[in-house]
PDB file of C-alpha atoms in Angstrom:
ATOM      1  CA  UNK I 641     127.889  95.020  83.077  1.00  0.00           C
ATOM      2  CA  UNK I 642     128.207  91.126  82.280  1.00  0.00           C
ATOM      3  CA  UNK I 643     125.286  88.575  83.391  1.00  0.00           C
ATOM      4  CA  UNK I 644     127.701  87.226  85.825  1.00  0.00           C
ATOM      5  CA  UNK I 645     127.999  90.770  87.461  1.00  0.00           C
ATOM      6  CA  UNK I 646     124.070  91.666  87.032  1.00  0.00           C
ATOM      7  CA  UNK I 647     122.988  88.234  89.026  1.00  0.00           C
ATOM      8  CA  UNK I 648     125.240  89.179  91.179  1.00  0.00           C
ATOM      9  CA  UNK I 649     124.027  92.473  91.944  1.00  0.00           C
ATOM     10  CA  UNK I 650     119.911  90.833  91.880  1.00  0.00           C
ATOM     11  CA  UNK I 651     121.103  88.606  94.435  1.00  0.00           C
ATOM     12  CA  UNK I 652     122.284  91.461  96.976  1.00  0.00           C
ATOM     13  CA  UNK I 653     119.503  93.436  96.096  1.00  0.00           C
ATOM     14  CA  UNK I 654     117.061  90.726  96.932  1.00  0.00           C
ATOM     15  CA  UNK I 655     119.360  89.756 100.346  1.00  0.00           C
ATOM     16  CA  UNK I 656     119.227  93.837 100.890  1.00  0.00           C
ATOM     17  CA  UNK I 657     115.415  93.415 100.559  1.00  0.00           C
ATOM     18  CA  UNK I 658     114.628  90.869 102.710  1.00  0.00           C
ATOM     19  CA  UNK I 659     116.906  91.734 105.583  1.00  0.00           C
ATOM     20  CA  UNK I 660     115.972  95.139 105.954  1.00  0.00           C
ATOM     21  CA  UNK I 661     112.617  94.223 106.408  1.00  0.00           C
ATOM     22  CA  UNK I 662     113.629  91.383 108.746  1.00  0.00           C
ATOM     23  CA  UNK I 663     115.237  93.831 110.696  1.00  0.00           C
ATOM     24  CA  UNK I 664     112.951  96.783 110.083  1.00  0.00           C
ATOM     25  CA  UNK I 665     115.358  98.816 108.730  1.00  0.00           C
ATOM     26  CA  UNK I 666     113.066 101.115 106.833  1.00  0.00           C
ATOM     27  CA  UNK I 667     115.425 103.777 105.720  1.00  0.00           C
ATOM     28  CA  UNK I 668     117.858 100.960 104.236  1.00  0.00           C
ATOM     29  CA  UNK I 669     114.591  98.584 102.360  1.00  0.00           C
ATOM     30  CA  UNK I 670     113.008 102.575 100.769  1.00  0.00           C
ATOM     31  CA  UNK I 671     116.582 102.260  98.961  1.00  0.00           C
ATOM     32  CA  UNK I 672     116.302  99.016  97.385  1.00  0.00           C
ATOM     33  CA  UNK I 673     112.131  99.350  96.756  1.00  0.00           C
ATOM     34  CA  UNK I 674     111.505 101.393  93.434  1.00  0.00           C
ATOM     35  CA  UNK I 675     108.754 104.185  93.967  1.00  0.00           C
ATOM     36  CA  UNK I 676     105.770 101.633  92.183  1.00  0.00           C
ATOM     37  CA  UNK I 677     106.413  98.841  94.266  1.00  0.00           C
ATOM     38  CA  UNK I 678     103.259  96.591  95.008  1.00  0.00           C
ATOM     39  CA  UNK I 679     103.203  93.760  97.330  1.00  0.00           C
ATOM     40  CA  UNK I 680     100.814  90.908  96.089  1.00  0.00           C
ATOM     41  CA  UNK I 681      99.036  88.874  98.722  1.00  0.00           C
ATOM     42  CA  UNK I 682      96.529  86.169  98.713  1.00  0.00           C
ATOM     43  CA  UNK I 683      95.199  86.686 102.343  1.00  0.00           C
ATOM     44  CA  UNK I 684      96.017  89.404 105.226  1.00  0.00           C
ATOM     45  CA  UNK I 685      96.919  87.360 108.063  1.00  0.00           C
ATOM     46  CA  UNK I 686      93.570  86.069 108.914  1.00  0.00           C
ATOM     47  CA  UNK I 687      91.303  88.094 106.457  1.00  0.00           C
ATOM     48  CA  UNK I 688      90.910  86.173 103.193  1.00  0.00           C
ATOM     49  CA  UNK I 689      91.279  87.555  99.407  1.00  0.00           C
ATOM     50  CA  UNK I 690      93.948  89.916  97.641  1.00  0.00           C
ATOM     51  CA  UNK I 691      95.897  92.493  99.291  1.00  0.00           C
ATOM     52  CA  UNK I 692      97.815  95.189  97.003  1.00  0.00           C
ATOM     53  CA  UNK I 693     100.142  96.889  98.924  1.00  0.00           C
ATOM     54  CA  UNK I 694     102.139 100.452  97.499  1.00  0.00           C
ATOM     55  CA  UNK I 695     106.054 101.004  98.816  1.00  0.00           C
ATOM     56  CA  UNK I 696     104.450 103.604 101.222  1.00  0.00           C
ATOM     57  CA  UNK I 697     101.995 100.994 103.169  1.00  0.00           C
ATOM     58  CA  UNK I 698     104.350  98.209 102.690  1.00  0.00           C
ATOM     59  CA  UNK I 699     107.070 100.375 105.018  1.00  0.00           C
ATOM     60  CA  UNK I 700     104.162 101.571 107.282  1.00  0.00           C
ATOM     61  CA  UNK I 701     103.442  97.684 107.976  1.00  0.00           C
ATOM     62  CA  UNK I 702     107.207  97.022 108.715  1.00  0.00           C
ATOM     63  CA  UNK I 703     107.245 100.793 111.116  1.00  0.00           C
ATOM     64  CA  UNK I 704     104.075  99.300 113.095  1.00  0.00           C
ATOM     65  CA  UNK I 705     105.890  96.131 113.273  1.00  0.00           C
ATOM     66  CA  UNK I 706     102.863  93.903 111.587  1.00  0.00           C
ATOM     67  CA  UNK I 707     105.421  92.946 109.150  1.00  0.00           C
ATOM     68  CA  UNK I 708     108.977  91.741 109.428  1.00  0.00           C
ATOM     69  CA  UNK I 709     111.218  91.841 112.150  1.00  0.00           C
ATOM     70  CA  UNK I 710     111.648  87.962 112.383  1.00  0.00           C
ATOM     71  CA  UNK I 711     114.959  86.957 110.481  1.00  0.00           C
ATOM     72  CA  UNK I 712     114.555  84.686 107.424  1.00  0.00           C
ATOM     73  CA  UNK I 713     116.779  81.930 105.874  1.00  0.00           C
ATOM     74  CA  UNK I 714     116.645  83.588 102.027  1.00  0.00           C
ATOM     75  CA  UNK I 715     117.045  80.317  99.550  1.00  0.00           C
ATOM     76  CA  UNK I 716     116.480  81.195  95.804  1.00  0.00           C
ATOM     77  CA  UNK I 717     115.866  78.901  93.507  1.00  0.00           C
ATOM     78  CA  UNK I 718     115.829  80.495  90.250  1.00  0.00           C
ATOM     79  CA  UNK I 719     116.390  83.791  88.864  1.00  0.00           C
ATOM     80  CA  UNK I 720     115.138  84.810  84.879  1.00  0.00           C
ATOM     81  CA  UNK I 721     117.031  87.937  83.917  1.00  0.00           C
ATOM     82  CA  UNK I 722     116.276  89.651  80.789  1.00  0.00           C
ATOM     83  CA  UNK I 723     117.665  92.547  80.140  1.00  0.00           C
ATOM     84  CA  UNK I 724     117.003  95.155  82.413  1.00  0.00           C
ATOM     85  CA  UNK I 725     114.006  92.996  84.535  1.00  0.00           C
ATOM     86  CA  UNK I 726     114.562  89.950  86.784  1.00  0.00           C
ATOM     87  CA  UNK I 727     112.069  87.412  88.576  1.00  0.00           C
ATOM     88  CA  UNK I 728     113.449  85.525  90.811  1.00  0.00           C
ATOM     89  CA  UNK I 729     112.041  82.357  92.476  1.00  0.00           C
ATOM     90  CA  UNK I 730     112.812  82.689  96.316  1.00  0.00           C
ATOM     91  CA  UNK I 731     112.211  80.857  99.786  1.00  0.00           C
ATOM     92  CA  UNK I 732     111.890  82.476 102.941  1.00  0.00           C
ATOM     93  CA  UNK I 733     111.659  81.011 106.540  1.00  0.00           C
ATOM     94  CA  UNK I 734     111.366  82.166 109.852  1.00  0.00           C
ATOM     95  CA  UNK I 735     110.504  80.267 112.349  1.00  0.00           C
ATOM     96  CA  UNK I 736     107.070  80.025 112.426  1.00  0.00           C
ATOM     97  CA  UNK I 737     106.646  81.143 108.646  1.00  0.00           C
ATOM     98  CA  UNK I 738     107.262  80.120 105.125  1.00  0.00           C
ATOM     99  CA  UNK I 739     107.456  82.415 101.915  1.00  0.00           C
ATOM    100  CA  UNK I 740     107.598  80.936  98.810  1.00  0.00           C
ATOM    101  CA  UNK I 741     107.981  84.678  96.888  1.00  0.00           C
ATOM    102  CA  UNK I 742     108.271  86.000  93.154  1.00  0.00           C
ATOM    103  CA  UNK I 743     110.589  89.066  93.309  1.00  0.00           C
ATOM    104  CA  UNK I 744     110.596  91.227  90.065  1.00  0.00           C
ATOM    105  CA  UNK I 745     113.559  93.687  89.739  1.00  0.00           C
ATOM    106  CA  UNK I 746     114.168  96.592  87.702  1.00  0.00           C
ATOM    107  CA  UNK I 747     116.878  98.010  86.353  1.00  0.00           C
ATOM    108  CA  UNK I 748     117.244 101.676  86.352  1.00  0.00           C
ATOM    109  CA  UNK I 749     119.835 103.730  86.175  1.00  0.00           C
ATOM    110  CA  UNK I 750     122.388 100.795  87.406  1.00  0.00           C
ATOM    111  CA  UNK I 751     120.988  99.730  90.067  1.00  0.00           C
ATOM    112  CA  UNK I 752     118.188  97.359  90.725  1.00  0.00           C
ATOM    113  CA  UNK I 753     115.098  97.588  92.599  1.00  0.00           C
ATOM    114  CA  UNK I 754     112.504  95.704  93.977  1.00  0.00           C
ATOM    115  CA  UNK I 755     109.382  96.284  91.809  1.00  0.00           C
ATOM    116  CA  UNK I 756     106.944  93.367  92.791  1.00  0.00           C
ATOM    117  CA  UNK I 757     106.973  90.879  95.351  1.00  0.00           C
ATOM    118  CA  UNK I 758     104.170  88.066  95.383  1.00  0.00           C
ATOM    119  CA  UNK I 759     104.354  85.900  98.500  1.00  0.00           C
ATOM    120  CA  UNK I 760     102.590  82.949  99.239  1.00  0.00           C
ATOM    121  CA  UNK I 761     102.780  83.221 103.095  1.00  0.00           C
ATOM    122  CA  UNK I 762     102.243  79.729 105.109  1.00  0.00           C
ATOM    123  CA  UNK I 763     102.490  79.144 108.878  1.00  0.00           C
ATOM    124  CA  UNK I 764     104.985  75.985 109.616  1.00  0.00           C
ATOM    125  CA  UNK I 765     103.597  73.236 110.921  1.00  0.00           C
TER     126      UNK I 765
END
């Protein structure tokens, strides 16, 4: 697979990502999450400090509907692909939040998965 044809495929990964959580499609955002996914967090809505959550509580917050289901604008600004792992640099907004997120990928087997994502999660002014 060329770079040209591996971005691509980050970039629909990372769309896949975010709009199946935006539209709590949990069957469709398992696919694209690789079985050690963490979510990162500085801060749980109003609690303060880190919050490390696995693929199994990250889809358990999107079933009980205290995550997603608010569509997001999805704006990256920079992907770093090497090899079989990609960051990407990414901005989310809804309308009364803003993600400024660090998505690492993985590439396994041909596909790739979502294997980190670190938000920094702001309310809009």
């Amino acid at each position: 697979m060329t770079t040209m044809n591996c971005s691509i495929a980050i970039i629909q990964a990372i769309h896949t990502f975010v709009n199946a959580a935006d539209t709590r499609n949990t069957s469709v955002l398992a696919a694209v999450m690789h079985d050690a996914y963490q979510n990162i967090q500085d801060g749980f809505f109003e609690q303060k400090g880190i919050f490390i959550f696995s693929k199994t509580r990250y889809i358990e917050l999107i079933e009980t509907k205290r995550f997603g289901g608010s569509p997001r604008t999805i704006k990256i600004e920079s992907i770093d692909e090497r090899g079989n792992i990609a960051i990407a640099k990414v901005i989310l907004e809804s309308e009364l939040l803003c993600f400024s997120s660090n998505i690492t990928l993985v590439n396994e087997n041909s596909e790739w998965k979502v294997l980190y994502n670190v938000p920094n999660i702001r309310k809009k002014s």
